[in-house]
Amino acid sequence: MSSIETGVRAPSEADAMRRALELGRRGPATGPNPRVGAVLLDPTGEVLGEGWHRGAGTPHAEVAALTDAAERGADVRGATAVVTLEPCNHTGRTGPCSEALIAAGVGRVVLSVPDPNPVAAGGAERLRAAGVDVETGLLADEGRALLGAWLPSVERGRPFVTLKIATSLDGRIAAADGSSRWITSDVSRRHAHDLRSEVDAIVVGTGTALVDDPSLTARNAAGELHGHQPLRVVVGHRDVPDGARLRGPGGELVQARTHDPAEVLALLTAREVRHVLVEGGPTLAAAFLRAGLVDEVHAYVAPVLLGSGPSAMGDLGVASIGGAVRLTTRSVLPLGPDVFVVATVDPHSPTEEH
């Protein structure tokens, strides 16, 4: 029987899990692999080694911790491995972590979140079969938070989709003459650029690409490109002109020659994209919402009234208030004069797919 079932747990294991979560946050927020941290403890609770996953193709957190312990000259036989995500049980770019822990002689594994990936799952079962004591669920909420968009992406078999809108207080994205720079403040724009640096792809429609000529880059406060640049995805059949800013410095340009949001996500799933930011215009926003493919909405709202001009949202097919797409507010953050709202879409909203 595991200690979680008996209610007995060494205090050092919870402390070690908090440390593992801290280590995991050092890993990249983007890319196909999750953020994971690991700490190795001896029977007295002393740390033998630590590690975290630094990105696709690098050693996983458990192997990094074993390597750290070896470099310290520590004996890990009989040690406890405290890991934020269930050790993988498959060979991908690297070998299975479950086998590495077994080979090292680790006697106990405490993990926060089971791996939902059917390809990689089974590590806990493999460890138990080898006689290793395994406990799951320690600081599970914190473990899920560390995984961010990666976890729902794997669970749903497609990228996690964030819809970003920036509007006036009366829901306009531009004035009647089409001018839109700038409705929101520079504080909001810097915040939005930081968000871009944490996603794998930005998606716009051809209308936005041709009319606004955006660069869709992630830049810091000094206007310099962040180290990570997301894919720049244009949805639609028209070509992006040779001289467009989308063809300048920044992430790879991908043209998704379709109007079907599901096909766009399938294309990006094949490229191991985990988190998509939809920025492109009311038509594309409405298409993703109608298809039931928006997980989260990021709304930057400025204390500005325009009275006319294009709306932030295209036709959702809503004929009455009963058909409204309902959202649940998760957080509200003042950004200079603006307000930033994060909301999740009610899965029971009457979108096209539901």
Short mmCIF file of C-alpha atoms in Angstrom, two decimals:
data_model
loop_
_atom_site.label_atom_id
_atom_site.label_comp_id
_atom_site.label_asym_id
_atom_site.label_seq_id
_atom_site.Cartn_x
_atom_site.Cartn_y
_atom_site.Cartn_z
CA MET A 1 0.00 0.00 0.00
CA SER A 2 1.39 3.39 -0.94
CA SER A 3 1.92 6.18 1.60
CA ILE A 4 -0.76 8.28 -0.06
CA GLU A 5 -3.26 5.57 0.82
CA THR A 6 -2.13 5.29 4.47
CA GLY A 7 -1.91 9.05 4.91
CA VAL A 8 1.78 8.79 5.89
CA ARG A 9 4.31 10.76 3.87
CA ALA A 10 7.79 11.95 4.74
CA PRO A 11 7.73 15.77 4.90
CA SER A 12 10.88 15.83 2.74
CA GLU A 13 8.98 14.36 -0.21
CA ALA A 14 6.55 17.30 -0.38
CA ASP A 15 9.48 19.70 -0.07
CA ALA A 16 11.29 17.80 -2.81
CA MET A 17 8.23 17.97 -5.06
CA ARG A 18 8.07 21.76 -4.61
CA ARG A 19 11.73 21.88 -5.57
CA ALA A 20 11.05 19.65 -8.59
CA LEU A 21 8.26 22.00 -9.68
CA GLU A 22 10.64 24.92 -9.36
CA LEU A 23 13.24 23.10 -11.45
CA GLY A 24 10.65 22.18 -14.06
CA ARG A 25 9.79 25.84 -14.58
CA ARG A 26 13.33 26.36 -15.87
CA GLY A 27 12.47 24.31 -18.94
CA PRO A 28 11.06 25.85 -22.13
CA ALA A 29 7.35 26.70 -22.17
CA THR A 30 7.21 25.89 -25.88
CA GLY A 31 7.93 22.79 -27.94
CA PRO A 32 6.47 19.28 -28.08
CA ASN A 33 7.69 18.12 -24.67
CA PRO A 34 6.43 19.02 -21.19
CA ARG A 35 8.18 20.92 -18.44
CA VAL A 36 9.36 18.33 -15.89
CA GLY A 37 11.54 18.48 -12.80
CA ALA A 38 13.04 15.68 -10.66
CA VAL A 39 14.79 15.37 -7.30
CA LEU A 40 16.54 12.28 -5.90
CA LEU A 41 16.47 11.74 -2.12
CA ASP A 42 18.35 9.33 0.11
CA PRO A 43 16.46 7.55 2.94
CA THR A 44 17.14 10.46 5.33
CA GLY A 45 15.69 13.03 2.93
CA GLU A 46 19.01 14.44 1.75
CA VAL A 47 19.19 15.50 -1.90
CA LEU A 48 21.37 13.27 -4.06
CA GLY A 49 20.70 14.88 -7.44
CA GLU A 50 18.41 17.25 -9.31
CA GLY A 51 17.39 17.74 -12.93
CA TRP A 52 14.90 19.20 -15.32
CA HIS A 53 14.01 18.75 -18.97
CA ARG A 54 15.67 21.40 -21.13
CA GLY A 55 13.76 20.72 -24.36
CA ALA A 56 13.20 18.20 -27.13
CA GLY A 57 16.17 15.91 -27.71
CA THR A 58 17.80 16.61 -24.32
CA PRO A 59 17.86 14.19 -21.36
CA HIS A 60 14.59 13.94 -19.48
CA ALA A 61 14.42 15.25 -15.93
CA GLU A 62 14.93 11.86 -14.30
CA VAL A 63 18.04 11.09 -16.35
CA ALA A 64 19.37 14.60 -15.71
CA ALA A 65 18.91 14.03 -11.96
CA LEU A 66 20.69 10.66 -12.16
CA THR A 67 23.55 12.31 -14.04
CA ASP A 68 23.75 15.06 -11.42
CA ALA A 69 23.88 12.46 -8.66
CA ALA A 70 26.67 10.59 -10.45
CA GLU A 71 28.65 13.81 -10.81
CA ARG A 72 28.26 14.36 -7.07
CA GLY A 73 29.51 10.83 -6.42
CA ALA A 74 26.22 9.85 -4.80
CA ASP A 75 24.93 6.28 -4.58
CA VAL A 76 21.27 6.28 -5.70
CA ARG A 77 20.51 2.62 -4.94
CA GLY A 78 17.39 2.58 -2.80
CA ALA A 79 16.81 6.30 -3.37
CA THR A 80 13.47 8.01 -3.83
CA ALA A 81 12.85 9.84 -7.12
CA VAL A 82 10.39 12.73 -6.78
CA VAL A 83 9.14 13.67 -10.26
CA THR A 84 6.49 16.13 -11.46
CA LEU A 85 5.27 13.86 -14.29
CA GLU A 86 5.06 10.08 -14.53
CA PRO A 87 8.35 8.72 -15.93
CA CYS A 88 7.95 7.83 -19.59
CA ASN A 89 7.95 4.23 -20.77
CA HIS A 90 8.86 4.59 -24.42
CA THR A 91 11.84 5.29 -26.64
CA GLY A 92 11.55 8.52 -28.59
CA ARG A 93 14.33 11.04 -29.02
CA THR A 94 15.65 9.60 -25.74
CA GLY A 95 15.24 6.30 -23.92
CA PRO A 96 12.52 5.41 -21.38
CA CYS A 97 12.99 7.05 -17.99
CA SER A 98 11.30 4.15 -16.20
CA GLU A 99 14.09 1.82 -17.36
CA ALA A 100 16.78 4.35 -16.38
CA LEU A 101 15.39 4.53 -12.84
CA ILE A 102 15.15 0.75 -12.57
CA ALA A 103 18.69 0.31 -13.85
CA ALA A 104 19.95 2.84 -11.30
CA GLY A 105 18.39 0.89 -8.45
CA VAL A 106 15.91 3.54 -7.34
CA GLY A 107 13.59 2.03 -4.73
CA ARG A 108 10.69 4.48 -4.69
CA VAL A 109 9.13 6.99 -7.09
CA VAL A 110 6.76 9.78 -6.06
CA LEU A 111 5.06 11.57 -8.94
CA SER A 112 2.61 14.42 -9.24
CA VAL A 113 0.72 13.88 -12.52
CA PRO A 114 0.18 10.63 -14.49
CA ASP A 115 1.27 10.90 -18.11
CA PRO A 116 -1.83 11.20 -20.34
CA ASN A 117 0.13 10.47 -23.50
CA PRO A 118 -0.77 6.91 -24.60
CA VAL A 119 2.58 6.63 -26.37
CA ALA A 120 4.64 7.50 -23.28
CA ALA A 121 2.38 6.28 -20.46
CA GLY A 122 2.91 3.10 -18.48
CA GLY A 123 6.02 4.15 -16.58
CA ALA A 124 4.41 3.71 -13.17
CA GLU A 125 3.18 0.24 -14.07
CA ARG A 126 6.63 -0.73 -15.39
CA LEU A 127 8.29 0.53 -12.20
CA ARG A 128 5.86 -1.40 -9.98
CA ALA A 129 6.46 -4.54 -12.02
CA ALA A 130 10.17 -4.15 -11.24
CA GLY A 131 9.46 -3.91 -7.51
CA VAL A 132 9.68 -0.14 -7.19
CA ASP A 133 7.24 1.51 -4.76
CA VAL A 134 5.25 4.15 -6.67
CA GLU A 135 3.03 6.90 -5.30
CA THR A 136 0.99 9.27 -7.46
CA GLY A 137 -0.85 12.54 -6.94
CA LEU A 138 1.52 14.53 -4.72
CA LEU A 139 0.79 18.26 -5.29
CA ALA A 140 -1.28 17.30 -8.34
CA ASP A 141 -2.80 20.75 -8.91
CA GLU A 142 0.62 22.35 -8.93
CA GLY A 143 1.89 19.63 -11.23
CA ARG A 144 -0.90 20.25 -13.73
CA ALA A 145 -0.25 23.98 -13.59
CA LEU A 146 3.41 23.40 -14.45
CA LEU A 147 2.42 21.42 -17.54
CA GLY A 148 0.33 24.33 -18.82
CA ALA A 149 -1.07 23.96 -22.34
CA TRP A 150 0.89 20.73 -22.91
CA LEU A 151 -1.46 18.70 -20.73
CA PRO A 152 -4.82 19.56 -22.38
CA SER A 153 -3.12 19.37 -25.78
CA VAL A 154 -2.11 15.77 -25.16
CA GLU A 155 -5.45 14.92 -23.57
CA ARG A 156 -7.39 16.33 -26.55
CA GLY A 157 -5.07 15.13 -29.29
CA ARG A 158 -4.68 18.60 -30.79
CA PRO A 159 -3.03 21.91 -29.94
CA PHE A 160 -4.45 23.95 -27.09
CA VAL A 161 -6.07 27.03 -28.65
CA THR A 162 -5.98 30.51 -27.14
CA LEU A 163 -8.05 33.17 -28.90
CA LYS A 164 -6.63 36.66 -28.43
CA ILE A 165 -8.70 39.79 -28.97
CA ALA A 166 -7.90 43.46 -28.29
CA THR A 167 -10.90 45.74 -28.26
CA SER A 168 -12.41 49.03 -27.19
CA LEU A 169 -14.84 48.99 -24.30
CA ASP A 170 -17.69 48.68 -26.81
CA GLY A 171 -16.15 45.67 -28.53
CA ARG A 172 -14.58 47.32 -31.59
CA ILE A 173 -11.22 46.32 -33.05
CA ALA A 174 -10.91 49.40 -35.29
CA ALA A 175 -12.59 52.72 -36.00
CA ALA A 176 -15.01 53.26 -38.88
CA ASP A 177 -12.13 54.31 -41.18
CA GLY A 178 -10.27 51.07 -40.41
CA SER A 179 -7.59 52.62 -38.17
CA SER A 180 -6.71 50.47 -35.17
CA ARG A 181 -3.27 51.56 -33.96
CA TRP A 182 -3.45 51.75 -31.12
CA ILE A 183 -6.63 50.85 -29.26
CA THR A 184 -4.79 49.26 -26.35
CA SER A 185 -1.81 50.67 -24.45
CA ASP A 186 1.88 49.89 -24.86
CA VAL A 187 1.66 47.97 -21.56
CA SER A 188 -0.90 45.61 -23.10
CA ARG A 189 1.13 45.27 -26.29
CA ARG A 190 4.25 44.31 -24.36
CA HIS A 191 2.21 41.76 -22.42
CA ALA A 192 0.86 40.33 -25.69
CA HIS A 193 4.39 40.00 -27.09
CA ASP A 194 5.44 38.06 -23.99
CA LEU A 195 2.48 35.72 -24.61
CA ARG A 196 3.60 35.22 -28.20
CA SER A 197 7.01 34.12 -26.94
CA GLU A 198 5.32 31.31 -24.96
CA VAL A 199 3.27 29.73 -27.78
CA ASP A 200 4.27 27.46 -30.65
CA ALA A 201 2.25 29.10 -33.41
CA ILE A 202 0.30 32.28 -34.18
CA VAL A 203 -2.63 31.90 -36.57
CA VAL A 204 -4.24 34.63 -38.70
CA GLY A 205 -6.43 34.64 -41.78
CA THR A 206 -5.39 35.88 -45.22
CA GLY A 207 -7.55 38.97 -44.74
CA THR A 208 -5.53 40.07 -41.73
CA ALA A 209 -2.27 39.12 -43.45
CA LEU A 210 -3.05 41.18 -46.56
CA VAL A 211 -4.74 44.20 -44.99
CA ASP A 212 -2.66 44.69 -41.83
CA ASP A 213 0.67 43.29 -43.12
CA PRO A 214 1.65 42.08 -39.62
CA SER A 215 5.04 40.63 -38.77
CA LEU A 216 3.62 38.26 -36.06
CA THR A 217 6.88 38.26 -34.16
CA ALA A 218 7.52 38.14 -30.42
CA ARG A 219 9.56 41.14 -29.28
CA ASN A 220 10.84 42.44 -25.97
CA ALA A 221 10.38 45.96 -24.57
CA ALA A 222 13.39 47.16 -26.60
CA GLY A 223 11.79 45.93 -29.83
CA GLU A 224 14.25 43.05 -30.23
CA LEU A 225 13.18 39.56 -31.24
CA HIS A 226 12.73 37.05 -28.42
CA GLY A 227 14.91 33.94 -28.62
CA HIS A 228 11.86 31.81 -29.42
CA GLN A 229 9.74 32.80 -32.41
CA PRO A 230 6.46 30.95 -33.02
CA LEU A 231 5.39 29.60 -36.39
CA ARG A 232 3.46 32.20 -38.38
CA VAL A 233 0.40 30.47 -39.81
CA VAL A 234 -1.82 32.07 -42.45
CA VAL A 235 -5.20 30.41 -43.06
CA GLY A 236 -6.77 30.70 -46.50
CA HIS A 237 -6.09 30.18 -50.18
CA ARG A 238 -4.57 33.51 -51.17
CA ASP A 239 -0.78 33.81 -51.31
CA VAL A 240 1.21 35.97 -48.93
CA PRO A 241 3.00 38.59 -51.11
CA ASP A 242 6.75 38.30 -51.55
CA GLY A 243 7.37 41.63 -49.84
CA ALA A 244 5.11 40.98 -46.84
CA ARG A 245 6.49 41.46 -43.35
CA LEU A 246 5.48 37.85 -42.65
CA ARG A 247 8.36 36.83 -44.89
CA GLY A 248 10.82 38.90 -42.86
CA PRO A 249 12.72 37.98 -39.69
CA GLY A 250 10.73 35.81 -37.29
CA GLY A 251 9.26 32.35 -37.16
CA GLU A 252 8.71 30.06 -40.12
CA LEU A 253 5.80 31.06 -42.37
CA VAL A 254 3.25 28.27 -42.83
CA GLN A 255 0.34 28.65 -45.25
CA ALA A 256 -2.67 26.50 -44.35
CA ARG A 257 -4.66 26.51 -47.59
CA THR A 258 -8.04 25.78 -46.03
CA HIS A 259 -10.84 27.55 -44.21
CA ASP A 260 -11.51 24.65 -41.86
CA PRO A 261 -10.11 25.21 -38.32
CA ALA A 262 -9.96 21.46 -37.71
CA GLU A 263 -7.72 21.03 -40.75
CA VAL A 264 -5.49 23.84 -39.50
CA LEU A 265 -5.08 22.12 -36.15
CA ALA A 266 -4.44 18.76 -37.80
CA LEU A 267 -1.65 20.35 -39.83
CA LEU A 268 -0.13 21.81 -36.68
CA THR A 269 -0.58 18.60 -34.69
CA ALA A 270 1.54 16.84 -37.31
CA ARG A 271 4.24 19.42 -36.58
CA GLU A 272 4.07 18.68 -32.82
CA VAL A 273 2.60 22.09 -32.02
CA ARG A 274 1.12 22.17 -28.52
CA HIS A 275 -0.13 25.75 -28.08
CA VAL A 276 -1.75 27.91 -30.77
CA LEU A 277 -2.58 31.60 -30.49
CA VAL A 278 -5.37 32.69 -32.83
CA GLU A 279 -5.00 36.42 -33.49
CA GLY A 280 -6.51 36.86 -36.90
CA GLY A 281 -9.64 38.91 -37.22
CA PRO A 282 -13.37 38.43 -36.52
CA THR A 283 -13.97 35.89 -39.30
CA LEU A 284 -11.26 33.49 -38.15
CA ALA A 285 -12.17 33.97 -34.48
CA ALA A 286 -15.79 33.10 -35.20
CA ALA A 287 -14.78 30.07 -37.29
CA PHE A 288 -12.74 28.58 -34.43
CA LEU A 289 -15.50 29.29 -31.91
CA ARG A 290 -18.22 27.83 -34.13
CA ALA A 291 -16.12 24.71 -34.56
CA GLY A 292 -15.79 24.33 -30.79
CA LEU A 293 -12.01 24.62 -31.04
CA VAL A 294 -11.27 27.51 -28.68
CA ASP A 295 -10.10 26.51 -25.21
CA GLU A 296 -9.26 29.89 -23.74
CA VAL A 297 -9.85 33.56 -24.56
CA HIS A 298 -7.41 36.36 -23.81
CA ALA A 299 -9.15 39.71 -24.06
CA TYR A 300 -7.34 43.04 -23.82
CA VAL A 301 -10.01 45.68 -23.22
CA ALA A 302 -9.18 49.40 -23.45
CA PRO A 303 -11.28 52.19 -21.86
CA VAL A 304 -12.07 53.58 -25.30
CA LEU A 305 -15.44 54.07 -27.01
CA LEU A 306 -15.65 54.05 -30.82
CA GLY A 307 -19.37 53.63 -31.43
CA SER A 308 -18.84 52.14 -34.87
CA GLY A 309 -16.28 50.11 -36.79
CA PRO A 310 -15.64 46.38 -37.11
CA SER A 311 -16.59 44.14 -34.20
CA ALA A 312 -14.16 41.74 -32.55
CA MET A 313 -16.31 38.76 -33.48
CA GLY A 314 -17.89 37.52 -36.68
CA ASP A 315 -21.20 35.71 -36.98
CA LEU A 316 -21.50 32.90 -34.45
CA GLY A 317 -24.96 31.89 -35.59
CA VAL A 318 -26.44 33.08 -32.31
CA ALA A 319 -30.12 33.97 -32.83
CA SER A 320 -31.09 34.50 -29.18
CA ILE A 321 -29.47 34.96 -25.81
CA GLY A 322 -29.99 31.28 -25.11
CA GLY A 323 -27.56 30.47 -27.89
CA ALA A 324 -24.73 32.64 -26.55
CA VAL A 325 -21.25 31.19 -26.21
CA ARG A 326 -20.64 31.24 -22.47
CA LEU A 327 -17.25 31.73 -20.89
CA THR A 328 -15.92 31.40 -17.35
CA THR A 329 -13.62 34.18 -16.17
CA ARG A 330 -10.39 32.79 -14.74
CA SER A 331 -8.49 36.00 -14.03
CA VAL A 332 -8.63 39.77 -14.48
CA LEU A 333 -5.44 41.82 -14.58
CA PRO A 334 -5.08 45.62 -14.93
CA LEU A 335 -2.47 46.52 -17.56
CA GLY A 336 -1.85 50.26 -17.45
CA PRO A 337 -5.18 51.81 -18.42
CA ASP A 338 -6.45 48.52 -19.88
CA VAL A 339 -7.84 45.31 -18.43
CA PHE A 340 -6.67 41.82 -19.39
CA VAL A 341 -9.27 39.06 -19.01
CA VAL A 342 -8.56 35.34 -19.24
CA ALA A 343 -11.65 33.17 -19.70
CA THR A 344 -12.30 29.57 -20.67
CA VAL A 345 -15.09 28.50 -22.98
CA ASP A 346 -17.95 26.61 -21.40
CA PRO A 347 -17.81 23.17 -23.05
CA HIS A 348 -21.61 23.14 -23.12
CA SER A 349 -21.92 26.36 -25.11
CA PRO A 350 -24.06 25.76 -28.21
CA THR A 351 -21.31 26.00 -30.81
CA GLU A 352 -21.50 24.22 -34.15
CA GLU A 353 -19.73 21.10 -32.87
CA HIS A 354 -21.86 20.80 -29.76
#
